Coordinates of C-alpha atoms in Angstrom, one line a residue:
Chain A
G1 CA 18.4 41.7 -22.1
E2 CA 19.9 41.1 -25.5
N3 CA 18.8 43.2 -28.5
V4 CA 18.9 41.4 -31.9
E5 CA 18.3 43.3 -35.1
Q6 CA 17.6 41.5 -38.4
H7 CA 17.6 42.6 -42.0
P8 CA 16.0 42.5 -44.4
S9 CA 12.4 42.0 -43.3
T10 CA 11.5 40.5 -46.7
L11 CA 13.6 38.9 -49.4
S12 CA 12.5 37.6 -52.8
V13 CA 15.0 35.6 -54.8
Q14 CA 14.9 33.6 -58.0
E15 CA 15.2 29.9 -57.7
G16 CA 18.9 28.9 -57.8
D17 CA 20.2 32.3 -56.6
S18 CA 21.6 32.9 -53.1
A19 CA 19.9 34.5 -50.1
V20 CA 21.7 36.4 -47.3
I21 CA 20.1 37.5 -44.0
K22 CA 22.1 39.7 -41.6
C23 CA 21.7 40.1 -37.8
T24 CA 23.4 42.2 -35.2
Y25 CA 23.4 41.8 -31.4
S26 CA 24.1 44.1 -28.5
D27 CA 25.5 41.9 -25.7
S28 CA 29.1 41.1 -26.1
A29 CA 28.7 38.2 -23.7
S30 CA 26.4 36.3 -26.1
N31 CA 28.2 33.1 -27.2
Y32 CA 25.6 31.1 -29.1
F33 CA 23.7 32.1 -32.2
P34 CA 21.0 29.8 -33.7
W35 CA 18.9 30.3 -36.8
Y36 CA 15.3 29.0 -37.0
K37 CA 13.1 28.4 -40.0
Q38 CA 9.4 28.7 -39.5
E39 CA 7.0 27.6 -42.2
L40 CA 3.4 28.8 -42.1
G41 CA 1.5 27.3 -39.3
K42 CA 4.5 25.3 -38.0
R43 CA 6.8 25.5 -35.1
P44 CA 10.3 27.2 -35.5
Q45 CA 12.8 24.6 -36.5
L46 CA 16.5 24.9 -35.8
I47 CA 18.4 24.8 -39.1
I48 CA 22.0 25.8 -38.1
D49 CA 23.8 27.4 -35.2
I50 CA 27.2 28.8 -34.4
R51 CA 29.1 29.2 -31.2
S52 CA 31.3 32.2 -30.5
N53 CA 34.6 30.3 -30.8
V54 CA 34.2 29.8 -34.6
G55 CA 33.8 32.2 -37.5
E56 CA 31.9 30.0 -40.0
K57 CA 29.9 26.9 -40.1
K58 CA 28.4 25.2 -43.1
D59 CA 25.7 22.5 -43.6
Q60 CA 25.0 21.6 -47.2
R61 CA 23.4 24.7 -48.8
I62 CA 23.3 26.8 -45.7
A63 CA 26.1 28.5 -43.9
V64 CA 26.4 30.9 -41.0
T65 CA 29.2 33.4 -40.4
L66 CA 30.0 35.3 -37.2
N67 CA 32.0 38.4 -36.6
K68 CA 32.3 38.8 -32.8
T69 CA 34.2 42.1 -33.0
A70 CA 31.5 43.7 -35.0
K71 CA 28.8 41.7 -33.2
H72 CA 27.0 40.6 -36.3
F73 CA 26.2 37.2 -37.9
S74 CA 24.7 36.2 -41.2
L75 CA 22.8 33.3 -42.8
H76 CA 23.7 32.3 -46.3
I77 CA 21.5 30.0 -48.4
T78 CA 22.9 28.9 -51.8
E79 CA 21.1 27.4 -54.7
T80 CA 17.7 28.3 -53.3
Q81 CA 14.8 26.1 -53.9
P82 CA 11.0 26.7 -53.5
E83 CA 11.0 24.7 -50.2
D84 CA 13.3 27.3 -48.8
S85 CA 10.4 29.8 -48.7
A86 CA 9.6 30.5 -45.1
V87 CA 10.3 33.0 -42.3
Y88 CA 13.8 32.9 -40.9
F89 CA 14.7 34.1 -37.4
C90 CA 18.1 34.7 -36.0
A91 CA 18.6 34.6 -32.3
A92 CA 21.2 35.0 -29.6
Y93 CA 21.5 33.6 -26.1
F94 CA 21.5 35.9 -23.0
N95 CA 21.5 35.0 -19.4
D96 CA 21.2 31.3 -18.9
Y97 CA 20.1 30.0 -22.3
K98 CA 17.3 32.5 -22.8
L99 CA 16.9 33.3 -26.5
S100 CA 16.3 36.8 -27.9
F101 CA 15.0 36.7 -31.5
G102 CA 15.3 39.0 -34.4
A103 CA 12.2 40.3 -36.1
G104 CA 12.3 37.7 -38.8
T105 CA 12.9 37.6 -42.6
T106 CA 10.2 36.4 -45.0
V107 CA 12.0 34.6 -47.8
T108 CA 10.2 33.9 -51.0
V109 CA 11.9 31.8 -53.7
R110 CA 10.4 32.4 -57.1
A111 CA 10.3 29.5 -59.5
Chain B
S1 CA 16.2 16.0 -30.3
A2 CA 13.5 15.9 -27.7
V3 CA 9.9 15.2 -28.7
I4 CA 7.7 18.0 -27.4
S5 CA 3.9 18.1 -27.4
Q6 CA 1.5 20.8 -26.4
K7 CA -2.2 20.7 -25.5
P8 CA -4.4 22.2 -26.7
S9 CA -3.2 22.9 -30.2
R10 CA -5.7 25.7 -30.5
D11 CA -8.6 27.2 -28.6
I12 CA -11.1 30.0 -28.9
C13 CA -11.9 31.6 -25.6
Q14 CA -14.1 34.4 -24.2
R15 CA -12.6 37.4 -22.6
G16 CA -12.2 37.3 -18.9
T17 CA -11.7 33.5 -18.8
S18 CA -8.4 31.6 -18.3
L19 CA -6.7 28.9 -20.3
T20 CA -4.0 26.5 -19.2
I21 CA -1.6 25.2 -21.8
Q22 CA 0.4 22.0 -21.2
C23 CA 3.8 21.2 -22.5
Q24 CA 5.1 17.6 -22.3
V25 CA 8.6 16.4 -23.2
D26 CA 9.6 12.7 -23.8
S27 CA 12.7 13.0 -21.8
Q28 CA 14.1 15.0 -18.8
V29 CA 15.4 18.4 -19.9
T30 CA 17.4 20.9 -18.0
M31 CA 15.4 24.0 -18.9
M32 CA 11.9 24.8 -20.2
F33 CA 10.7 28.2 -21.5
W34 CA 7.5 29.8 -22.6
Y35 CA 7.3 32.2 -25.6
R36 CA 4.6 34.2 -27.2
Q37 CA 4.3 34.9 -30.9
Q38 CA 1.8 37.5 -31.8
P39 CA 0.3 37.3 -35.3
G40 CA 3.0 38.0 -37.9
Q41 CA 5.5 38.8 -35.3
S42 CA 8.7 37.3 -33.8
L43 CA 9.0 35.3 -30.6
T44 CA 9.1 36.9 -27.2
L45 CA 10.2 35.1 -24.1
I46 CA 7.6 35.2 -21.4
A47 CA 9.4 33.2 -18.6
T48 CA 11.7 30.4 -17.6
A49 CA 9.8 27.6 -16.0
N50 CA 11.9 26.4 -13.0
Q51 CA 11.5 22.9 -11.7
G52 CA 10.3 23.0 -8.1
S53 CA 10.3 26.8 -7.7
E54 CA 8.7 30.0 -9.0
A55 CA 9.1 30.8 -12.7
T56 CA 11.4 33.7 -13.7
Y57 CA 9.5 36.3 -15.7
E58 CA 10.9 38.7 -18.4
S59 CA 10.2 42.4 -18.4
G60 CA 6.5 43.0 -19.2
F61 CA 5.2 39.7 -18.0
V62 CA 3.9 39.0 -14.5
I63 CA 2.9 35.9 -12.5
D64 CA -0.6 37.0 -11.9
K65 CA -1.3 37.1 -15.7
F66 CA 0.8 34.1 -16.7
P67 CA 1.2 31.7 -13.8
I68 CA 3.5 28.8 -14.7
S69 CA 4.1 25.5 -13.1
R70 CA 6.9 22.9 -13.6
P71 CA 6.3 20.0 -11.3
N72 CA 9.0 17.8 -12.8
L73 CA 11.7 17.7 -15.5
T74 CA 9.4 16.7 -18.4
F75 CA 6.2 18.8 -17.9
S76 CA 5.2 22.4 -17.6
T77 CA 2.0 24.5 -17.8
L78 CA 1.3 28.1 -18.7
T79 CA -2.0 29.7 -17.8
V80 CA -3.2 32.8 -19.6
S81 CA -5.4 34.5 -17.0
N82 CA -8.3 37.0 -17.4
M83 CA -7.9 37.0 -21.1
S84 CA -8.5 39.9 -23.4
P85 CA -8.3 40.0 -27.3
E86 CA -4.8 41.3 -27.0
D87 CA -3.8 37.9 -25.6
S88 CA -4.6 36.3 -29.0
S89 CA -1.3 34.7 -30.0
I90 CA 0.6 31.5 -30.5
Y91 CA 2.1 30.3 -27.2
L92 CA 5.1 28.0 -27.6
C93 CA 7.1 26.1 -25.1
S94 CA 10.8 25.3 -25.7
V95 CA 13.3 23.1 -24.1
Y96 CA 17.0 23.1 -23.6
P97 CA 17.9 19.5 -23.1
G98 CA 21.4 20.3 -21.7
T99 CA 22.6 16.8 -22.4
S100 CA 24.5 17.0 -25.7
G101 CA 27.2 19.5 -24.6
W102 CA 25.8 21.9 -27.2
N103 CA 23.3 24.7 -26.8
E104 CA 20.3 23.7 -29.0
Q105 CA 16.9 24.7 -28.0
F106 CA 13.8 23.1 -29.5
F107 CA 10.2 24.2 -29.7
G108 CA 6.9 22.6 -29.2
P109 CA 4.2 22.8 -31.9
G110 CA 2.5 25.8 -30.3
T111 CA -1.0 26.6 -29.0
R112 CA -3.0 29.0 -31.1
L113 CA -5.2 31.1 -28.8
T114 CA -8.0 33.3 -30.1
V115 CA -9.8 35.5 -27.5
L116 CA -13.1 37.0 -28.5

């Protein structure tokens, strides 16, 4: 199956600063890359995704970039707020919509 | 997005017993999956629940331990059999609606299982 690596495992930022999380994947056939946010005790929530035919996608304060040649993709959160504190997971599809997840990044936004 | 519910939301069970978790969706969906999230860890795919046929299991997961049913396009069950403390995890179902032309997959609220 797909192998997805995610860095860093923890990230602490000052409110208002930017946060960047990076992921790499192994299967060159992967064509869909979602990002999930999981707050404590809650289900993972899809926050943004990108398909392999685009290099960048933005939704308000969050953006995702994809480099298919290098097989890596990144999540960018600008103007961070306390409510952005959560665990973020990157993922990639392999074999019929199965998701392989990265290990997760715990983001803490300091007020 | 689809509205997904799971029952039970949590349970505490004795080792050696079995627990069946239900996943209900408010609309017909193309695909349903079951994931496990061990404490403080990421999500790991257990199996794809196939409507009308046997589930497809990922490496490390077997039908005898995790039997799965999917009798129709809106419902699936996962049974955790002969439980041990190592089975203590959150079990989540997810769905791929397959109707929007995109690839989004959505998760149920999860079932928190503690095995004593």
